GROMACS .gro file of C-alpha atoms in nm:
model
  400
    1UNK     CA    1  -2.261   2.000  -5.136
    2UNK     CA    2  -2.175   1.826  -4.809
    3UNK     CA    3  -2.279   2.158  -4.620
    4UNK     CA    4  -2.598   2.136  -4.750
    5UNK     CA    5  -2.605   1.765  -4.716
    6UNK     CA    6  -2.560   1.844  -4.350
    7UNK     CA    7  -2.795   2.135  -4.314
    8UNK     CA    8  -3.073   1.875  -4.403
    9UNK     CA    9  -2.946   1.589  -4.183
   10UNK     CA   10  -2.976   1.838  -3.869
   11UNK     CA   11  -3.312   1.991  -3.990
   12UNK     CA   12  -3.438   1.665  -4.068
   13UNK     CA   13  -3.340   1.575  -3.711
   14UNK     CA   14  -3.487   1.851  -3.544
   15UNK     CA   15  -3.815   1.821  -3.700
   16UNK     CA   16  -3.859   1.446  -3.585
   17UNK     CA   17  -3.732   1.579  -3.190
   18UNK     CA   18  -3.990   1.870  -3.223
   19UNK     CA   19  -4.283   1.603  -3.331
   20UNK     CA   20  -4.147   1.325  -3.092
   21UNK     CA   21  -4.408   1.255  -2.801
   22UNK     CA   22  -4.217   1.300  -2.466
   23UNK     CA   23  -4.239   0.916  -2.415
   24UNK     CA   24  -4.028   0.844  -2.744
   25UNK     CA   25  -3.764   1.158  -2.621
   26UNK     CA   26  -3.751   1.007  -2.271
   27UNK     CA   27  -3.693   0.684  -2.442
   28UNK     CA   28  -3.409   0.797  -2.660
   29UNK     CA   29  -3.222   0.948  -2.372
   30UNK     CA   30  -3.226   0.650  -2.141
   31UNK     CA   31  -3.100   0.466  -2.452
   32UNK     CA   32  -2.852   0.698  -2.508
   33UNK     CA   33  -2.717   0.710  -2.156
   34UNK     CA   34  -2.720   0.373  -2.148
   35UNK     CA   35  -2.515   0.338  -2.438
   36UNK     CA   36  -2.226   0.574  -2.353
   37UNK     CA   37  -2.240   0.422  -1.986
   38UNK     CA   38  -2.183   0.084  -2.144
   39UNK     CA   39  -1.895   0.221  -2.367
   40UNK     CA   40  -1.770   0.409  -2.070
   41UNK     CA   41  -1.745   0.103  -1.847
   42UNK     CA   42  -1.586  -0.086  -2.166
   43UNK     CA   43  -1.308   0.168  -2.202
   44UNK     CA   44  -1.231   0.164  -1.841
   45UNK     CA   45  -1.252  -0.193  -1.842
   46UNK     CA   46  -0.977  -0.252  -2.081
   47UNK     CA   47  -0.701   0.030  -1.951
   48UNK     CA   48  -0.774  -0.098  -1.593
   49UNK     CA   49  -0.463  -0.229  -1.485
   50UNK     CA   50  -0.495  -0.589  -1.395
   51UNK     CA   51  -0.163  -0.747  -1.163
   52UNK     CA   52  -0.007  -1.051  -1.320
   53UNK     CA   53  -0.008  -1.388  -1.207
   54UNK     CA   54   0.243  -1.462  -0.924
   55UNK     CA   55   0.515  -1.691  -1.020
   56UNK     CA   56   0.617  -1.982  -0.756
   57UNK     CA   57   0.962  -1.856  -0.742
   58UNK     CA   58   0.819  -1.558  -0.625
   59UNK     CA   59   0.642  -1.715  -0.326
   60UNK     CA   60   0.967  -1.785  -0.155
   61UNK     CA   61   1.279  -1.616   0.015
   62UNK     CA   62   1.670  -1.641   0.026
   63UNK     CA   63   1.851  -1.597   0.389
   64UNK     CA   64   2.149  -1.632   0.552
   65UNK     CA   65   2.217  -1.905   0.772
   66UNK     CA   66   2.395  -1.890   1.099
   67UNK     CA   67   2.659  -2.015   0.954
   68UNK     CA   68   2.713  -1.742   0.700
   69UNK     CA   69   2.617  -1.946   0.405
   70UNK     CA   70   2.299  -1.867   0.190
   71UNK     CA   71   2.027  -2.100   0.270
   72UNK     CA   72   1.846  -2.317   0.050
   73UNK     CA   73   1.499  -2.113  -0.031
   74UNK     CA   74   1.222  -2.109   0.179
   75UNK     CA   75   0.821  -2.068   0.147
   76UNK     CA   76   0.721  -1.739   0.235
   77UNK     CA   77   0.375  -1.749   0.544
   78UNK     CA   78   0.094  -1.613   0.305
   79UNK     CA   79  -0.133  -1.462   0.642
   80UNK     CA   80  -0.447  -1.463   0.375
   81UNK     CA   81  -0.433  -1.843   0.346
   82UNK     CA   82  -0.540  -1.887   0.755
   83UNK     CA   83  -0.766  -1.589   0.701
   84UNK     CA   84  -0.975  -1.710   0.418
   85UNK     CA   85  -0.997  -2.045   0.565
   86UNK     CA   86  -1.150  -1.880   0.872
   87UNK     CA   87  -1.375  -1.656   0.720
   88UNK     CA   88  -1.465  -1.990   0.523
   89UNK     CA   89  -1.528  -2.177   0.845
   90UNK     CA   90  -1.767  -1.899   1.006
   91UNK     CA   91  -1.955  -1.924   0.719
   92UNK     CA   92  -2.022  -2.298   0.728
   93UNK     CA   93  -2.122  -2.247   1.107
   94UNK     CA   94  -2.313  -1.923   1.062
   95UNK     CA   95  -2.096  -1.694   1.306
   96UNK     CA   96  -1.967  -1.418   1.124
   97UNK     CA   97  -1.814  -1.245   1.432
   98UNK     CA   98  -1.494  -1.056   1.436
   99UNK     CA   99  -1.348  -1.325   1.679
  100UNK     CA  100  -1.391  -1.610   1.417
  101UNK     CA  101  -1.253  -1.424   1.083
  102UNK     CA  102  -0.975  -1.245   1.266
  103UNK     CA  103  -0.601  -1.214   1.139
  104UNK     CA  104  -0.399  -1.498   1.245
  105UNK     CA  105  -0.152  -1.383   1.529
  106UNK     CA  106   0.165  -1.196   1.464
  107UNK     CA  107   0.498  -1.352   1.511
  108UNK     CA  108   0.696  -1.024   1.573
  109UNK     CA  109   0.622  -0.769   1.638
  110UNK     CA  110   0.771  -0.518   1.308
  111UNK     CA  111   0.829  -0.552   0.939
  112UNK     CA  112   0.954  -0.402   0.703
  113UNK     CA  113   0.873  -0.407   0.337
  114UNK     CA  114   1.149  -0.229   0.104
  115UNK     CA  115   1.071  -0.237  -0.254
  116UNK     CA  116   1.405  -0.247  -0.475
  117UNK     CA  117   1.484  -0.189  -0.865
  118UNK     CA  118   1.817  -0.146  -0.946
  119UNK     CA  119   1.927  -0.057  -0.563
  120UNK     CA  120   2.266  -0.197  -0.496
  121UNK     CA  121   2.424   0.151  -0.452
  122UNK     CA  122   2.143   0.285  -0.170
  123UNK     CA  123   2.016  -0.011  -0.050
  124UNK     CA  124   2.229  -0.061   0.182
  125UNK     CA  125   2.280   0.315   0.354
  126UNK     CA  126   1.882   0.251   0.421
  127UNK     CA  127   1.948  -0.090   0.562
  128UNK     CA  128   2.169   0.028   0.788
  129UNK     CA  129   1.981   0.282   0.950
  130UNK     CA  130   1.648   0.114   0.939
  131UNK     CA  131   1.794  -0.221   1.114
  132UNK     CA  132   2.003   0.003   1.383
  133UNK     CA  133   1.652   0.140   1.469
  134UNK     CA  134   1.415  -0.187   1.444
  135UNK     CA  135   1.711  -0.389   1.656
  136UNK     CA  136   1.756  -0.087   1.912
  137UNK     CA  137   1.346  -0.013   1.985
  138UNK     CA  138   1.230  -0.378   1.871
  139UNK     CA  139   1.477  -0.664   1.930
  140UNK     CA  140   1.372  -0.987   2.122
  141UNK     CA  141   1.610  -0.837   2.432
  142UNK     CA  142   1.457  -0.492   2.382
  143UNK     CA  143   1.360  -0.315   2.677
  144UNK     CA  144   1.161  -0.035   2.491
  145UNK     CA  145   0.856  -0.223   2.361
  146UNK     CA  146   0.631  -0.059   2.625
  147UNK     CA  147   0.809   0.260   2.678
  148UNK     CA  148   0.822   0.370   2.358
  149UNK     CA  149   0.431   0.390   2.325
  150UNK     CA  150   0.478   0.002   2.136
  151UNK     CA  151   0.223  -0.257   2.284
  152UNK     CA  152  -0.008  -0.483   2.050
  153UNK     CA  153  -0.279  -0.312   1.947
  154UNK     CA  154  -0.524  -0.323   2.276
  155UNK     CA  155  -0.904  -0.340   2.160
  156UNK     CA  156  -1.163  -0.208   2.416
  157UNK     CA  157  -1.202  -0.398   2.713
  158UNK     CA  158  -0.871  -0.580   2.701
  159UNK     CA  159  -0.637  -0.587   3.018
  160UNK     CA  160  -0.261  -0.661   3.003
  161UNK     CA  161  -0.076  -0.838   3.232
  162UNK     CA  162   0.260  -1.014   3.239
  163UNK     CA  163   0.363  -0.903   2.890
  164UNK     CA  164   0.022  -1.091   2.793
  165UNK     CA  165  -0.302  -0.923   2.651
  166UNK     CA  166  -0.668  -1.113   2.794
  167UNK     CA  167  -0.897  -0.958   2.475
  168UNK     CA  168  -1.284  -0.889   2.641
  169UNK     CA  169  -1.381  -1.251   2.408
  170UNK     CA  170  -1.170  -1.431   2.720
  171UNK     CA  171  -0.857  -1.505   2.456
  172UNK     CA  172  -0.527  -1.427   2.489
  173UNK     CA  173  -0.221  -1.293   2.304
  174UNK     CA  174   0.141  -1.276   2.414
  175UNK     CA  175   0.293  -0.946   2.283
  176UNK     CA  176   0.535  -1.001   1.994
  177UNK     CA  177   0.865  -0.900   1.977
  178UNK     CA  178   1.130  -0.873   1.717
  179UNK     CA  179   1.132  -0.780   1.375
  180UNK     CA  180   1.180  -0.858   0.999
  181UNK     CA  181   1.300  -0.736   0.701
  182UNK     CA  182   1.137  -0.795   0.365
  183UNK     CA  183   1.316  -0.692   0.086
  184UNK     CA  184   1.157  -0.745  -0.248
  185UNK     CA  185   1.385  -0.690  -0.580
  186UNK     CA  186   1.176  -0.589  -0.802
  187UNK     CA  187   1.304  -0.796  -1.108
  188UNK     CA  188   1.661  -0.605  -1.062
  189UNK     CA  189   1.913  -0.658  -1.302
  190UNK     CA  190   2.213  -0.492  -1.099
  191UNK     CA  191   2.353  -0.674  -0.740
  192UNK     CA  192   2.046  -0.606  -0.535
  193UNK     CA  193   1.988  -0.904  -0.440
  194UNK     CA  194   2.372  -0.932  -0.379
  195UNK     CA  195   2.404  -0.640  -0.138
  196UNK     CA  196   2.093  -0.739   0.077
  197UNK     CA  197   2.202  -1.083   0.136
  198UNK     CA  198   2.559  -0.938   0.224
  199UNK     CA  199   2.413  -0.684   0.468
  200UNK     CA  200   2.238  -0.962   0.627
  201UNK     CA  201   2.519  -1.160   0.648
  202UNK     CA  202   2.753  -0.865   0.809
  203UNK     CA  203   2.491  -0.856   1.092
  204UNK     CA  204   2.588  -1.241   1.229
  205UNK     CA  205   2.437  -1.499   1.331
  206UNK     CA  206   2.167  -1.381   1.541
  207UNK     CA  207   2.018  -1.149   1.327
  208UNK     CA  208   2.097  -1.235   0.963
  209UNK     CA  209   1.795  -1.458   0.965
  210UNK     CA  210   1.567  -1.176   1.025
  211UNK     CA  211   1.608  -1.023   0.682
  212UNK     CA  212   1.430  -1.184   0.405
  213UNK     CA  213   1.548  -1.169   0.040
  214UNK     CA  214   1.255  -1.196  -0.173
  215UNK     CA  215   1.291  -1.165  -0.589
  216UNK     CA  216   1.020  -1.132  -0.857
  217UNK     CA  217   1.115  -1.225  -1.189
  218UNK     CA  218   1.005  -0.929  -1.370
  219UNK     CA  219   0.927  -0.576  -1.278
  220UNK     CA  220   0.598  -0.562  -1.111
  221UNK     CA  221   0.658  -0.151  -1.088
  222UNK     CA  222   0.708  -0.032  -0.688
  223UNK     CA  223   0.351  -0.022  -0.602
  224UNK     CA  224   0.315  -0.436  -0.689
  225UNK     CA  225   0.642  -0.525  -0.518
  226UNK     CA  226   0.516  -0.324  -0.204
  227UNK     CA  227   0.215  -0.530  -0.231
  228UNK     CA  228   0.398  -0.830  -0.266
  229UNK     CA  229   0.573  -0.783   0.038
  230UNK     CA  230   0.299  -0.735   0.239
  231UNK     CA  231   0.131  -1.013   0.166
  232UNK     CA  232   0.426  -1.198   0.362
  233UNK     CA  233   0.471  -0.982   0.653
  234UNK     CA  234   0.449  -1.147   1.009
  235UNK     CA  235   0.439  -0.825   1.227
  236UNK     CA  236   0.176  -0.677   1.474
  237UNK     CA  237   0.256  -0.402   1.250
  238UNK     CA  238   0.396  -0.387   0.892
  239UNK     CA  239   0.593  -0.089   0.746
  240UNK     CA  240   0.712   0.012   0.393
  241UNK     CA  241   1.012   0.251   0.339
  242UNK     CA  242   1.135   0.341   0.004
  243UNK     CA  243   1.508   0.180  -0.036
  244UNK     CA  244   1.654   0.552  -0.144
  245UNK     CA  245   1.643   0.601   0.276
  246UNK     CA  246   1.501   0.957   0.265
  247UNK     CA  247   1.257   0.953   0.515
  248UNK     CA  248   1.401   0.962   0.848
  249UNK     CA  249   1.356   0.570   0.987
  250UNK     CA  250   1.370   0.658   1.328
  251UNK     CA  251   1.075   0.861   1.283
  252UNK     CA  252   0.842   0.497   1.283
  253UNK     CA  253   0.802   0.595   1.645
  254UNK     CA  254   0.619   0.841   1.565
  255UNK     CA  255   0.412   0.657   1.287
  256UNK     CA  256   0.320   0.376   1.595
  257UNK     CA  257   0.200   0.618   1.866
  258UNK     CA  258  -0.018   0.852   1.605
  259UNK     CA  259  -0.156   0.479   1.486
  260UNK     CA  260  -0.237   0.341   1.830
  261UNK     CA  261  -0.435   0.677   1.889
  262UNK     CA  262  -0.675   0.638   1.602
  263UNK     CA  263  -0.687   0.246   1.550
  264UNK     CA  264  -1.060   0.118   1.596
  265UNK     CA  265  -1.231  -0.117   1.821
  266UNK     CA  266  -1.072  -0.383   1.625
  267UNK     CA  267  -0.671  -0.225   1.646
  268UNK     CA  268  -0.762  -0.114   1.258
  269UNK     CA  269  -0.547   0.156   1.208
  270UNK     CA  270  -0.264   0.302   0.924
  271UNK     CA  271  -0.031   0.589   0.984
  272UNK     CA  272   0.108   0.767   0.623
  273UNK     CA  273   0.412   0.987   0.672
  274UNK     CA  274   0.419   1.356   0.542
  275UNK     CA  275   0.578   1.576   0.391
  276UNK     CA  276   0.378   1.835   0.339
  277UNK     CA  277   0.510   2.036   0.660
  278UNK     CA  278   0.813   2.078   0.385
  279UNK     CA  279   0.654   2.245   0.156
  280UNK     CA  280   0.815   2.612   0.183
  281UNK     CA  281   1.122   2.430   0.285
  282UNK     CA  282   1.442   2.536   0.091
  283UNK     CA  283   1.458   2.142   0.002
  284UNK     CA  284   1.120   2.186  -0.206
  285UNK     CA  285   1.170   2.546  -0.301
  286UNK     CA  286   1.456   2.472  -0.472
  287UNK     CA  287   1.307   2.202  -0.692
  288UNK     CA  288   1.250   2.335  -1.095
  289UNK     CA  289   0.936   2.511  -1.134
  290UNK     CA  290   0.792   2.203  -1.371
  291UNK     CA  291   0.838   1.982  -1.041
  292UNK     CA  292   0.673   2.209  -0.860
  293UNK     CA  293   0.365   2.276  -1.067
  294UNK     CA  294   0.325   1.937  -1.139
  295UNK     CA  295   0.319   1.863  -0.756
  296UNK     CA  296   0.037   2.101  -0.725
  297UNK     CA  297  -0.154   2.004  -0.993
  298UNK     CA  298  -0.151   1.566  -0.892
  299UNK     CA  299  -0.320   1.737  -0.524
  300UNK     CA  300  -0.589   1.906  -0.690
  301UNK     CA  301  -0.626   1.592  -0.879
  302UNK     CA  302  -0.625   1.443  -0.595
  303UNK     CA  303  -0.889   1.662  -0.428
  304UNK     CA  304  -1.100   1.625  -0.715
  305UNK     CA  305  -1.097   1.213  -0.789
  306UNK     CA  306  -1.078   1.125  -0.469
  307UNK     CA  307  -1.322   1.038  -0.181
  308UNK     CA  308  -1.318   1.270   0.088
  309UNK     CA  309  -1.124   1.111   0.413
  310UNK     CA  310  -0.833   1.027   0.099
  311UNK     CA  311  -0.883   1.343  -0.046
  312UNK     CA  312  -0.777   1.528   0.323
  313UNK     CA  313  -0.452   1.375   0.259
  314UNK     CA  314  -0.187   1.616   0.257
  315UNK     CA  315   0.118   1.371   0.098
  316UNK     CA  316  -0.037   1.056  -0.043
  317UNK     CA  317   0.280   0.957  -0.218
  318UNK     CA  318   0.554   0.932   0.088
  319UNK     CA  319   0.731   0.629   0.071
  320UNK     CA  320   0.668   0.551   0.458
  321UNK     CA  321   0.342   0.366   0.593
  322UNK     CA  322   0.265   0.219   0.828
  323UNK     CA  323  -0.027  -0.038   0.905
  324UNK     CA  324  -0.165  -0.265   1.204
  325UNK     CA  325  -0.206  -0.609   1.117
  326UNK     CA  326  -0.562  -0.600   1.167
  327UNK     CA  327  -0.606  -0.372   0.917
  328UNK     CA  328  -0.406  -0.603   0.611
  329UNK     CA  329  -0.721  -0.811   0.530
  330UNK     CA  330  -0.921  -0.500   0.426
  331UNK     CA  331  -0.679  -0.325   0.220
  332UNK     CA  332  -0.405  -0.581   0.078
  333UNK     CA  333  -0.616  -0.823  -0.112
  334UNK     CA  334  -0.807  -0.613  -0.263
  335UNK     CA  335  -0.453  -0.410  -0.437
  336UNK     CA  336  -0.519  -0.374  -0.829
  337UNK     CA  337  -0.261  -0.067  -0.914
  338UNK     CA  338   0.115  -0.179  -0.881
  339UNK     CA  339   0.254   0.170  -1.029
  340UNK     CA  340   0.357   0.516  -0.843
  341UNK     CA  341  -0.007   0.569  -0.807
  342UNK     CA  342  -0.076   0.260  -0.546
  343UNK     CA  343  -0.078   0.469  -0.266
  344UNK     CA  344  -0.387   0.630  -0.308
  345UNK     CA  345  -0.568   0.303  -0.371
  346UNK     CA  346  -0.396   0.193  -0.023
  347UNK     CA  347  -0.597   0.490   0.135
  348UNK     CA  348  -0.866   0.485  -0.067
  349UNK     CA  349  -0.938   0.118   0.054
  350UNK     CA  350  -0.896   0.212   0.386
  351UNK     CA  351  -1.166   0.489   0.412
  352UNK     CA  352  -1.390   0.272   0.230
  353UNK     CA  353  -1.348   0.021   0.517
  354UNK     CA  354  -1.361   0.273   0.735
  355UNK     CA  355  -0.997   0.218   0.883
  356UNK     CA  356  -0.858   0.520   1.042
  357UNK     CA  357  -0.583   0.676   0.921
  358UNK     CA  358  -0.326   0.983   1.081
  359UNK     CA  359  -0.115   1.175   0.909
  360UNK     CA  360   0.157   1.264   1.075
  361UNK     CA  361   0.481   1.483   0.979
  362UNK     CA  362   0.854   1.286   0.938
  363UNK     CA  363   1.181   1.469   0.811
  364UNK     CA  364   1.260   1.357   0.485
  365UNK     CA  365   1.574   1.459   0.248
  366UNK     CA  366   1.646   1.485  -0.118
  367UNK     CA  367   1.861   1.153  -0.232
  368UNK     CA  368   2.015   1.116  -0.592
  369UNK     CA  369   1.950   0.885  -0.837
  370UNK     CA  370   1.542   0.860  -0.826
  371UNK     CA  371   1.391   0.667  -1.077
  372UNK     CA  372   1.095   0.870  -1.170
  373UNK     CA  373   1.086   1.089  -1.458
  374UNK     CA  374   0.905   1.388  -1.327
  375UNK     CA  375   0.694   1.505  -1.663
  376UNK     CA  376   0.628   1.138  -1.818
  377UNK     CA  377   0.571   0.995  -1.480
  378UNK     CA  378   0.351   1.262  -1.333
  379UNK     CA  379   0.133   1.249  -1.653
  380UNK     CA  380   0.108   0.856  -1.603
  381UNK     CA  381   0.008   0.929  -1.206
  382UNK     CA  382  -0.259   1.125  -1.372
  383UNK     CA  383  -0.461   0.914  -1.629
  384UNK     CA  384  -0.350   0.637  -1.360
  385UNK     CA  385  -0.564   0.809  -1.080
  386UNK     CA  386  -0.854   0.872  -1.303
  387UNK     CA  387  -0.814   0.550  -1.424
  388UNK     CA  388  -0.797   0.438  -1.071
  389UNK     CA  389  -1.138   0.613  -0.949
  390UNK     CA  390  -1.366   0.549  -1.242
  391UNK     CA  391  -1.286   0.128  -1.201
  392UNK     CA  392  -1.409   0.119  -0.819
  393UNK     CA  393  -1.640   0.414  -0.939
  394UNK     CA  394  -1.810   0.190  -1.176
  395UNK     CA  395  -1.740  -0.161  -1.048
  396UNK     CA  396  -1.488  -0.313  -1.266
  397UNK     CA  397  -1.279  -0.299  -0.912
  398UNK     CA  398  -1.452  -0.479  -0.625
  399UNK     CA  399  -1.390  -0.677  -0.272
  400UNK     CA  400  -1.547  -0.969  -0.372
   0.00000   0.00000   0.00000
């Protein structure tokens, strides 16, 4: 009965198309396009991942005094405050020019953002290593700022002299030195928070000030506490490093001169570390064959979803990028995706400001005790990244 019941419904249905002027098919289309493009962007609209509120608490750091004592918690710089304000002020006077909306200066000239869940037994191996280098290339008394390929970003037109930059607009900028260390615990439950400030304090007095203990209250996932972290930053150039310390820190020099080759007019620039020179290496060959296909499949994802400067990306996911300061304002406001996906949106924002961007090749090592679960997670990257594209696809992501 219901067969038959059907067999009329579609006959019934193809009589009124056949007899339907074109006007009344053309019509029905359009409707129906517009309908699934309005349940489309609906969908899409609620699974879009939206980034909580941030909590005061969350907006502040712990140190260690000189003394060796923690200090009493401190406001972290927010650089978007000054920015908007400027941007703000052009407006009102009608002078939109880069010189007017520009990034307030830096104050040294590296950080470093390490995102931490549940780190106490890594954390500080990474530390370690990472400070050794930032103190050795980029301490106040440092000697190679200039030799190792590390002056300010240099726009066209701009001469140095006397450790001082004179810009082409007649301003001026003395050339930062030092560095920082932000290290955002990422609601951790273990003594994260514990072995950073203790690693601070074993440095003394003139350097345990430098690192900056910063803790959200609940998990944000690593993409929201990287985000987090560079918000705060008060570098000529801002870093992130994953806190299991298997890229190879010292490599950062490398990451600076391949930035300062491609930055813009404007010292835009971001450097991603790679490891896809690795990729007949015994360290990847010898992963399982699910890890392996699964790596394969996210890049022709990847290739697919993505726009094209992104998609040329051989390694979107290494834990190690690096980005001028000029470049923050186009990229870090705009941050919607705080899981292992964020990445991409990092780069994908950056193309669509037209930032340049250079790959360039770092070792890197396998360290136990990663978090991700390679089938669930990889699946989540997935719908994450489609996700991802359709929202800035389709406008429920925007700049404004």
């Amino acid at each position: 009965m219901a067969s038959v019941i059907g067999g009329q419904l579609v006959t019934t249905i193809a009589n009124a198309v056949k007899d339907a002027p074109p006007y009344m098919l053309a019509g029905y289309f359009l409707l129906s396009l517009f309908v699934v493009t309005q349940i489309f962007y609906l969908l899409i609209y609620t699974v879009a991942p939206t980034p909580r509120n941030i909590l005061r608490s969350e907006t502040t750091y712990k140190h260690i005094e000189a003394n060796g004592s923690i200090g009493t918690s401190k406001p972290l710089p927010y650089w978007k405050n000054a920015y908007e304000q400027r941007k703000r002020t052009a407006r009102e006077k009608g002078d939109l020019s880069d010189s007017n909306i520009r990034i307030e200066d830096a104050e040294v000239f590296m950080s470093l953002v390490v995102p931490a869940f549940n780190e106490e037994n890594r954390l500080g191996i990474m530390l370690k290593e990472a400070v050794g280098y930032l103190q050795e290339e980029y301490g106040k008394d440092s000697s190679h700022i200039t030799a190792n390929g590390s002056m300010r970003h240099r726009p066209k037109g701009a001469q140095e002299q006397n450790g001082y930059i004179s810009l082409a607009n007649g301003s001026a900028g003395k050339v930062p030195t030092g560095w920082e260390v932000l290290i955002v615990s990422d609601g951790s439950i273990d003594k994260t928070i514990d072995t950073a400030l203790e690693f601070a304090r074993s440095l003394g007095s003139e350097s345990a000030g430098s690192i900056r203990v910063i803790s959200l209250v609940e998990n944000r996932g690593k993409g929201g506490a990287v985000t987090h972290g560079m918000r705060h930053v008060r570098g000529e150039y801002a870093v992130f490093a994953d806190a299991d310390g298997a890229s190879k820190f010292e490599d950062l020099g490398k990451l600076l001169r391949e930035l300062k080759k491609v930055q813009d007019d404007d010292g835009r620039g971001v450097a991603v570390g790679s490891r896809a020179h690795l990729v007949g290496s015994e360290e990847v060959v010898k992963r399982s064959f699910l890890r392996n296909l699964l790596m394969h499949s996210f890049h022709l994802l990847l290739w697919i979803l993505t726009p094209k400067a992104t998609a040329a990306i051989r390694d979107t996911q290494c834990g190690f990028k690096l980005f001028s300061r000029p470049a923050l304002p186009y990229i870090i406001p705009h941050m919607h995706s705080e899981s292992w996906i964020f990445d991409v949106e990092m780069l994908m924002l950056a193309e669509a400001a037209s930032i340049p961007v250079a790959e360039v090749p770092i070792g890197w090592h396998e360290v136990q005790g990663s978090k991700l679960n390679v089938l669930w997670d990889s699946l989540g990257m997935a719908w994450g990244l489609f996700v991802l594209r359709a929202a800035w696809a389709i406008g429920v992501y925007s700049r404004t």
